C-alpha positions as semicolon CSV with decimal commas, in nm:
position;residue;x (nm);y (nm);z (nm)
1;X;0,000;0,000;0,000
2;X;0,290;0,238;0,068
3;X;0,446;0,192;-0,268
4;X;0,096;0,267;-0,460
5;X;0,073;0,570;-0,219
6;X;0,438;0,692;-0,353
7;X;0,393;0,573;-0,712
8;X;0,062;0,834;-0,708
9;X;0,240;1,137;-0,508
10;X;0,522;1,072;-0,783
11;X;0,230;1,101;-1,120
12;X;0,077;1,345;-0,962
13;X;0,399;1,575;-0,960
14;X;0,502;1,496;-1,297
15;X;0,134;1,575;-1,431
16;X;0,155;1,874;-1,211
17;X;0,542;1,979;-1,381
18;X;0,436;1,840;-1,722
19;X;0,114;2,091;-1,705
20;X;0,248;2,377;-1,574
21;X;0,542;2,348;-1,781
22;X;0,289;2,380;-2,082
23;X;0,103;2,624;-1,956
24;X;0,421;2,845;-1,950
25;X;0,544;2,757;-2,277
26;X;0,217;2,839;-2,419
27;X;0,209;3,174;-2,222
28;X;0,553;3,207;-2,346
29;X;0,477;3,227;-2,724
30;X;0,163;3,431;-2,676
31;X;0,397;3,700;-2,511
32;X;0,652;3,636;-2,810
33;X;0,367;3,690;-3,072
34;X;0,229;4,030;-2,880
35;X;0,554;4,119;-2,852
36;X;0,528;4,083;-3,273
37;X;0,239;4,281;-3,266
38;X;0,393;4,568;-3,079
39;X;0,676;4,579;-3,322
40;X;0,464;4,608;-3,613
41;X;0,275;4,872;-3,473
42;X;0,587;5,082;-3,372
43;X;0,748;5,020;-3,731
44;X;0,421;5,186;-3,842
45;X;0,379;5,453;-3,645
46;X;0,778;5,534;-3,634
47;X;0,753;5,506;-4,090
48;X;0,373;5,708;-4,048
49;X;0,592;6,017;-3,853
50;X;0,853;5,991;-4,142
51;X;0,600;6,031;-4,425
52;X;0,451;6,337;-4,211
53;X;0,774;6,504;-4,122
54;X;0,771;6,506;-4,516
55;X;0,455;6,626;-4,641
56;X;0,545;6,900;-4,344
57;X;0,873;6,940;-4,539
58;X;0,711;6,935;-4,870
59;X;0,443;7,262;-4,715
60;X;0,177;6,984;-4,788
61;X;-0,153;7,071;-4,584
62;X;-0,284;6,738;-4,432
63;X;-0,461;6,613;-4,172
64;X;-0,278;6,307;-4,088
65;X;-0,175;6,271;-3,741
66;X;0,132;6,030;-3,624
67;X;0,164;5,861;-3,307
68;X;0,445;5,917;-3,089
69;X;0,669;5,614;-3,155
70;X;0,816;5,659;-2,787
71;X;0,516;5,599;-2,587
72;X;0,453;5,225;-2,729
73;X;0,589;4,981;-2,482
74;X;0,604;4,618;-2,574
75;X;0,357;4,377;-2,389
76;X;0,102;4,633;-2,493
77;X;-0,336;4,445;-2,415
78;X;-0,419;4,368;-2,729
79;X;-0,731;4,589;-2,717
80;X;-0,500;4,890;-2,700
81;X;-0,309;4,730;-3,039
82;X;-0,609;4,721;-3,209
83;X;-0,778;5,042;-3,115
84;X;-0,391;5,195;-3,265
85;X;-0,423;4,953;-3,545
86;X;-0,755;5,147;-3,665
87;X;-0,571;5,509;-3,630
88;X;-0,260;5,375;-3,807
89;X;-0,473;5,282;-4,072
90;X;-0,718;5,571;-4,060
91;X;-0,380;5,791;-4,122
92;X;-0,279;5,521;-4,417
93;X;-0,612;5,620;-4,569
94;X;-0,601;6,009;-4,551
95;X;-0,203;5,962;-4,642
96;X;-0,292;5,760;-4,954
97;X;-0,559;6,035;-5,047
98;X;-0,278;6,301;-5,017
99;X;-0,042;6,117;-5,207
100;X;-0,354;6,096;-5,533
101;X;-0,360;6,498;-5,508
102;X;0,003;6,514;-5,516
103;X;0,195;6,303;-5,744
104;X;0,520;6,487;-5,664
105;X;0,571;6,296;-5,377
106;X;0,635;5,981;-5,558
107;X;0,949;6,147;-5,714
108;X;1,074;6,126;-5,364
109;X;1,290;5,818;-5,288
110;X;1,278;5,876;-4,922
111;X;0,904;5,917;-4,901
112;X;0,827;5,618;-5,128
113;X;1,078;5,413;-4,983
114;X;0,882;5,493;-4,629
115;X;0,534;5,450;-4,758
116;X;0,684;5,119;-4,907
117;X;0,778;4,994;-4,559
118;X;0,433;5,158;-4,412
119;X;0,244;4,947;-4,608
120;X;0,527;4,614;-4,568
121;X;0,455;4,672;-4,176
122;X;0,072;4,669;-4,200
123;X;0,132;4,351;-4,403
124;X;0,362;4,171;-4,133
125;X;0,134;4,323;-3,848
126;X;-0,171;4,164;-4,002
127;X;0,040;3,786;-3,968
128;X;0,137;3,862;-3,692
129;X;-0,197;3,931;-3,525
130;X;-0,332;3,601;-3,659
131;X;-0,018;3,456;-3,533
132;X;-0,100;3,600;-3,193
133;X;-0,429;3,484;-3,212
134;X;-0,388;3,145;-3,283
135;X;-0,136;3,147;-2,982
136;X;-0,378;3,246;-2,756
137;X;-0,696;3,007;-2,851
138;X;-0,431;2,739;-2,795
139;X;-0,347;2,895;-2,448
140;X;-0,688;2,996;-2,363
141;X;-0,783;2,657;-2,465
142;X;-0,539;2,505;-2,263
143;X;-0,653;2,670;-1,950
144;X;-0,977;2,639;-1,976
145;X;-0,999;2,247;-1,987
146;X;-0,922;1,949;-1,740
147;X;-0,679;1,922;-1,594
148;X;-0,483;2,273;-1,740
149;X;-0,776;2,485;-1,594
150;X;-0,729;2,304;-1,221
151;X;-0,323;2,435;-1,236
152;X;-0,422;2,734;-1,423
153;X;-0,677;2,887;-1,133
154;X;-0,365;2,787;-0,879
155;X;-0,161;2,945;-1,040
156;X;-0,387;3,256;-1,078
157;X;-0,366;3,247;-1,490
158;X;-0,679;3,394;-1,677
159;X;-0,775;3,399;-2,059
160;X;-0,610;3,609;-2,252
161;X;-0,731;3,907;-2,512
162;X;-0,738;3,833;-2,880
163;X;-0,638;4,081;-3,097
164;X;-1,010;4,226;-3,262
165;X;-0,922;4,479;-3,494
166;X;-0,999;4,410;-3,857
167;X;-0,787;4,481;-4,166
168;X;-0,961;4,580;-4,422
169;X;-0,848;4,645;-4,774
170;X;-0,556;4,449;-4,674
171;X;-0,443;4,350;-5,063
172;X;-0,528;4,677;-5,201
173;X;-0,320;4,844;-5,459
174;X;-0,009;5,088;-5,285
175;X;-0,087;5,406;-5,418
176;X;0,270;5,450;-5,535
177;X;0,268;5,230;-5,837
């Protein structure tokens, strides 16, 4: 009877490591793909200031308003990436209708060069985001079922956000060709 009693205490510890081990490798990769997300999002904003400090140059009236690259943090919720997802891309739109009335600006090779990457970024931020989100149905999955959820609520580990913005026009023609 003492040797059954042993042989449990010892499966119950490696189910315990073997779980929580998962459960922080899967929390690991969601942070990794975030971490993705907040890149894209700061290459954006950091190639949207370019392309303004340019039309500025340039004595181009616009409306187009850039974030301030400094005050994006990695590890960023991902409802605060998506609600700076939709400005980026709000700017993209007004810079794209600025760039139709003035066709000069596609003489410049720093400018296009920028809007090249601008639009590059939104690309890798969009696979990134389904990246992050397939991370986190795995982890929230994970968690929420027998026997992850009983090591999980120990542990103190809740679901995480999904990223919920969508891109729209995502394959649409750069205004620069």
């Amino acid at each position: 009877m003492g040797y059954f009693i042993i042989a449990l205490v010892v499966m119950l510890g490696i189910a315990f490591i073997y779980i929580t081990t998962r459960i922080n490798k899967l929390e690991s990769v969601t942070r990794d793909k975030n971490a993705e997300v907040d890149a894209g999002i700061w290459d954006r904003g950091f190639r949207l200031g370019k392309l303004v400090e340019a039309l500025d140059k340039a004595g181009i009236k616009h409306e187009i308003e850039a974030p301030d690259t400094s005050a994006f943090t990695l590890g960023t919720p991902a409802s605060m990436q998506s609600v700076t997802s939709e400005q980026l891309d709000k700017a993209g739109s007004k810079l794209k209708e600025v760039v139709e009335k003035h066709p000069e600006l596609k003489q410049d090779v720093e400018f296009v060069e920028n809007l090249e990457k601008f639009d590059v970024a939104r690309n890798d931020m969009f696979k990134a985001s389904l990246a992050y989100n397939k991370s986190v149905s795995a982890y929230n999955g994970f968690i929420s079922a027998f026997p992850g959820n009983v090591i999980a609520n120990l542990r103190k580990k809740s679901d995480k956000q999904i990223f919920t913005y969508v891109f729209t026009d995502i394959k649409k023609d750069n205004p620069i060709e």
